[in-house]
Coordinates of C-alpha atoms and ligand atoms in Angstrom, one line a residue:
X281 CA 16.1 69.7 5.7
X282 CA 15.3 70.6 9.4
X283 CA 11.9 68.9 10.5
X284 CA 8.5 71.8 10.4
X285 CA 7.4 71.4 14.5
X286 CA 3.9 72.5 14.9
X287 CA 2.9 73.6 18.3
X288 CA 0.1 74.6 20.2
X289 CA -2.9 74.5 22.4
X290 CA -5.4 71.6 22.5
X291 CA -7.9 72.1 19.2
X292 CA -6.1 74.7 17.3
X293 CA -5.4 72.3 14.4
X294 CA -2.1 70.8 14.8
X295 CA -2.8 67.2 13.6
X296 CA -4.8 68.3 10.7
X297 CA -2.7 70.8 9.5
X298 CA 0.4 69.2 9.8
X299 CA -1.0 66.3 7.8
X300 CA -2.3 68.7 5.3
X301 CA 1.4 70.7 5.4
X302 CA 3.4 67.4 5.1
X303 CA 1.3 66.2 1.9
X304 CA 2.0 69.3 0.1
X305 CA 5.6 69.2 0.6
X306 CA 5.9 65.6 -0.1
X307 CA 7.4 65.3 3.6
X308 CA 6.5 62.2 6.0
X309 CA 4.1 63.3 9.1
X310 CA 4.3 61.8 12.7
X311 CA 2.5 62.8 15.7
X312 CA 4.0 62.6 19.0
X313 CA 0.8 62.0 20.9
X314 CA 0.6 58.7 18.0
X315 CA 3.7 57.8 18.7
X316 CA 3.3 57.6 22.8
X317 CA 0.3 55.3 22.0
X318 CA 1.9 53.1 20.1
X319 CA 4.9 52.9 22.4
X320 CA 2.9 52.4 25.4
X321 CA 0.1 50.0 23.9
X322 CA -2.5 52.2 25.0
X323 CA -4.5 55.3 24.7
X324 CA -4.1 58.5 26.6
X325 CA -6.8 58.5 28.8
X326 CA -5.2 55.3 30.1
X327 CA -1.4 56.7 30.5
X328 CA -2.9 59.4 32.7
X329 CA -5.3 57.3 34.6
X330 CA -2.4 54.1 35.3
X331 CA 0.6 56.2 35.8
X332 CA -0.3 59.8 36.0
X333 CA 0.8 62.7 34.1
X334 CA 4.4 63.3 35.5
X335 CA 4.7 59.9 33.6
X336 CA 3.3 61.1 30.6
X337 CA 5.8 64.0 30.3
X338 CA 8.8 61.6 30.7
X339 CA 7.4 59.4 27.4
X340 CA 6.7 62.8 25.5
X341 CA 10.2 63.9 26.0
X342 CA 11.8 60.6 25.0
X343 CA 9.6 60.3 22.0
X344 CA 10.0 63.7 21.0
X345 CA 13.7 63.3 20.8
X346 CA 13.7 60.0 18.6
X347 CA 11.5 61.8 16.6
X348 CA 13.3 64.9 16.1
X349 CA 16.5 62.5 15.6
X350 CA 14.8 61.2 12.2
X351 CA 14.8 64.4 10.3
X352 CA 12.9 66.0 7.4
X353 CA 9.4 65.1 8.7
X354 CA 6.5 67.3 10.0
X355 CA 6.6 66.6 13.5
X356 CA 2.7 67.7 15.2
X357 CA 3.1 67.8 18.9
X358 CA 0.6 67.6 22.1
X359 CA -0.4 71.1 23.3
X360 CA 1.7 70.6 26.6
X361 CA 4.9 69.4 24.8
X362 CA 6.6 73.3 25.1
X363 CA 6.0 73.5 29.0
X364 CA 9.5 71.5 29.1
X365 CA 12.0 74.0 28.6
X366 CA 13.9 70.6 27.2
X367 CA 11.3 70.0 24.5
X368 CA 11.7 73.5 23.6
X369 CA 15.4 73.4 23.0
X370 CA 15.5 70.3 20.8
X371 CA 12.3 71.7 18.8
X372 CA 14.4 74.2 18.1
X373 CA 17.5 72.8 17.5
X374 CA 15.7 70.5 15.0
X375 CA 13.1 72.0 13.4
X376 CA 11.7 75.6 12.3
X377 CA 8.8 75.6 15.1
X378 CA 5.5 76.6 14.0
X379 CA 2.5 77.6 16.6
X380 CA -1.2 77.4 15.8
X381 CA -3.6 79.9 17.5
X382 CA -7.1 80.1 17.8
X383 CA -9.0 82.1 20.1
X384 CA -10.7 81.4 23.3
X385 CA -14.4 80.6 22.3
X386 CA -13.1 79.1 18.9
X387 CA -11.6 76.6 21.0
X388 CA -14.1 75.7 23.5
X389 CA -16.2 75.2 20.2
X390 CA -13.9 72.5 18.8
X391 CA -12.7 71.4 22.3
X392 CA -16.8 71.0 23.7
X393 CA -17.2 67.5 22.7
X394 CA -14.2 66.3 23.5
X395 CA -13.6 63.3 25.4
X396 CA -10.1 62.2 24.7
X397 CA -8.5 64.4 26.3
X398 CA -7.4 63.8 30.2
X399 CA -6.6 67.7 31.1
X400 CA -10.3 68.4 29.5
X401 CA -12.2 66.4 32.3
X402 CA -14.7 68.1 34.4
X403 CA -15.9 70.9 32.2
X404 CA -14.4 72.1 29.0
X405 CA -15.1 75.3 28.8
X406 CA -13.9 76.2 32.5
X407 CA -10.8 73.7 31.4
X408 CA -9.8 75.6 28.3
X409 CA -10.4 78.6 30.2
X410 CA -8.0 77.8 32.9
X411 CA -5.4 76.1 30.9
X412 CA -5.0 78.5 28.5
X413 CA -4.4 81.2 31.2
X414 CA -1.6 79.6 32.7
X415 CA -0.1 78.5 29.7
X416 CA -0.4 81.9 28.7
X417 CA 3.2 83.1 26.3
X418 CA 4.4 79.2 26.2
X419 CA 3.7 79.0 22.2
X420 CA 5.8 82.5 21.8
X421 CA 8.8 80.7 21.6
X422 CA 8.5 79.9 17.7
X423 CA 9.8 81.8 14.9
X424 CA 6.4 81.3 12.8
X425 CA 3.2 82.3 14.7
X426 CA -0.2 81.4 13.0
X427 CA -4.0 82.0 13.9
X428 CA -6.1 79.4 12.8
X429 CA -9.6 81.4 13.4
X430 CA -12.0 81.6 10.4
X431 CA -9.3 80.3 8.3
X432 CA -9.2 77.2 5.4
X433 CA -6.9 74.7 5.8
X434 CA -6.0 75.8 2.1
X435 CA -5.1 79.1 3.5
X436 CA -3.2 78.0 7.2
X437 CA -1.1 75.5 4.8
X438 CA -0.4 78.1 2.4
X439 CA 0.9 80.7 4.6
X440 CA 2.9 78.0 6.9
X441 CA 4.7 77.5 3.3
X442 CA 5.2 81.3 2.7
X443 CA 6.8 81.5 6.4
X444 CA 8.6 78.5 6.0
X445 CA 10.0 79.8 2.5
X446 CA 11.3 83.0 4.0
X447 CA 12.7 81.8 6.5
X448 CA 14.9 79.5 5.1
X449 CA 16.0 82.0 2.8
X450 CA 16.8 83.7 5.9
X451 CA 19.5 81.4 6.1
X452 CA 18.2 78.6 8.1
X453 CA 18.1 75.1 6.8
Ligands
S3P194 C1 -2.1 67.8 26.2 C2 -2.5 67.8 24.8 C3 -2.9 66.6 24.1 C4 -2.2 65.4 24.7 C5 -2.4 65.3 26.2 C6 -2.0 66.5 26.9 C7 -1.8 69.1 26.8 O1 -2.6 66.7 22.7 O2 -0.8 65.5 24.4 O3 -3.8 65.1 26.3 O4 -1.2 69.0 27.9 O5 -2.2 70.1 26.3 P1 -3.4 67.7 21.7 O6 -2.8 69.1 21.8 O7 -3.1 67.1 20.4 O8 -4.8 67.6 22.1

């Protein structure tokens, strides 16, 4: 089976639901953002602050592909893994992509006490804010589109199933 890719922005769920998602299906569950930490022996914060986020992007693209390269796993990415037209082509070369929403203001909610996140410093509300408007369309890309808002993780895991389901009766694998 093709690895489930879950996508989108910072806070709408990704980690949670794909951990949820892979223990229902029985299916292993790896986070890319995980992954980079382990393979660089330190957190985030520090990958951005030492070497910058150009430098990031090169270690998300090389761990996405190893990833992808294993098969059958839910694969939860970091929110700016799709602005690489790259990252894109391999998710969807090996996987059935999958995009979280949530709106605006949920977000900032989640988001407001954040302080692991690098492209969040200096305000989050004004951060989301910006982000999200010039990342605007970059989650459109994926053949299963889900908002999150007011939502159990019951439900979100329950209709990521129903998608997955119809699609591979589609005819994907
Ligand atoms: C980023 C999102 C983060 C992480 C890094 C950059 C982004 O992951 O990869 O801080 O560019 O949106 P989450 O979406 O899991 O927060």
């Amino acid at each position: 089976m093709k690895n489930l890719v879950l996508v989108g922005f910072m806070g709408t769920g990704k980690t949670t639901v794909g951990a949820a998602l892979a223990a229902s299906l029985e299916m292993k569950h790896t986070d890319l953002d995980d992954a980079i930490v382990e393979w660089e022996g330190r957190s985030i914060p520090e990958i951005f602050t030492d070497q910058g986020e150009a430098y990031f992007r090169d270690v998300e693209t090389k761990r996405l592909a190893q990833l992808l390269a294993v098969g059958s796993q839910v694969v939860t990415t970091g929110g700016g893994a799709v602005l690489r037209k790259q990252n894109v082509e391999m998710m969807l070369e090996h996987g059935i992509v999958i995009a979280l929403h949530a709106t605006e203001e949920e977000l900032i909610k989640r988001l407001e006490k954040d302080t692991g996140r690098p492209l969040l410093a200096g305000g989050v509300a004004t951060r989301v804010k910006t982000l999200m408007a010039e990342r605007a369309g970059v989650y459109d890309f994926a053949p299963i589109q889900v908002d999150t808002t007011g939502k159990s993780l019951s439900d979100i895991v329950l209709e990521i199933k129903r998608q997955v389901v119809e699609r591979t009766q589609d005819g994907e694998q």
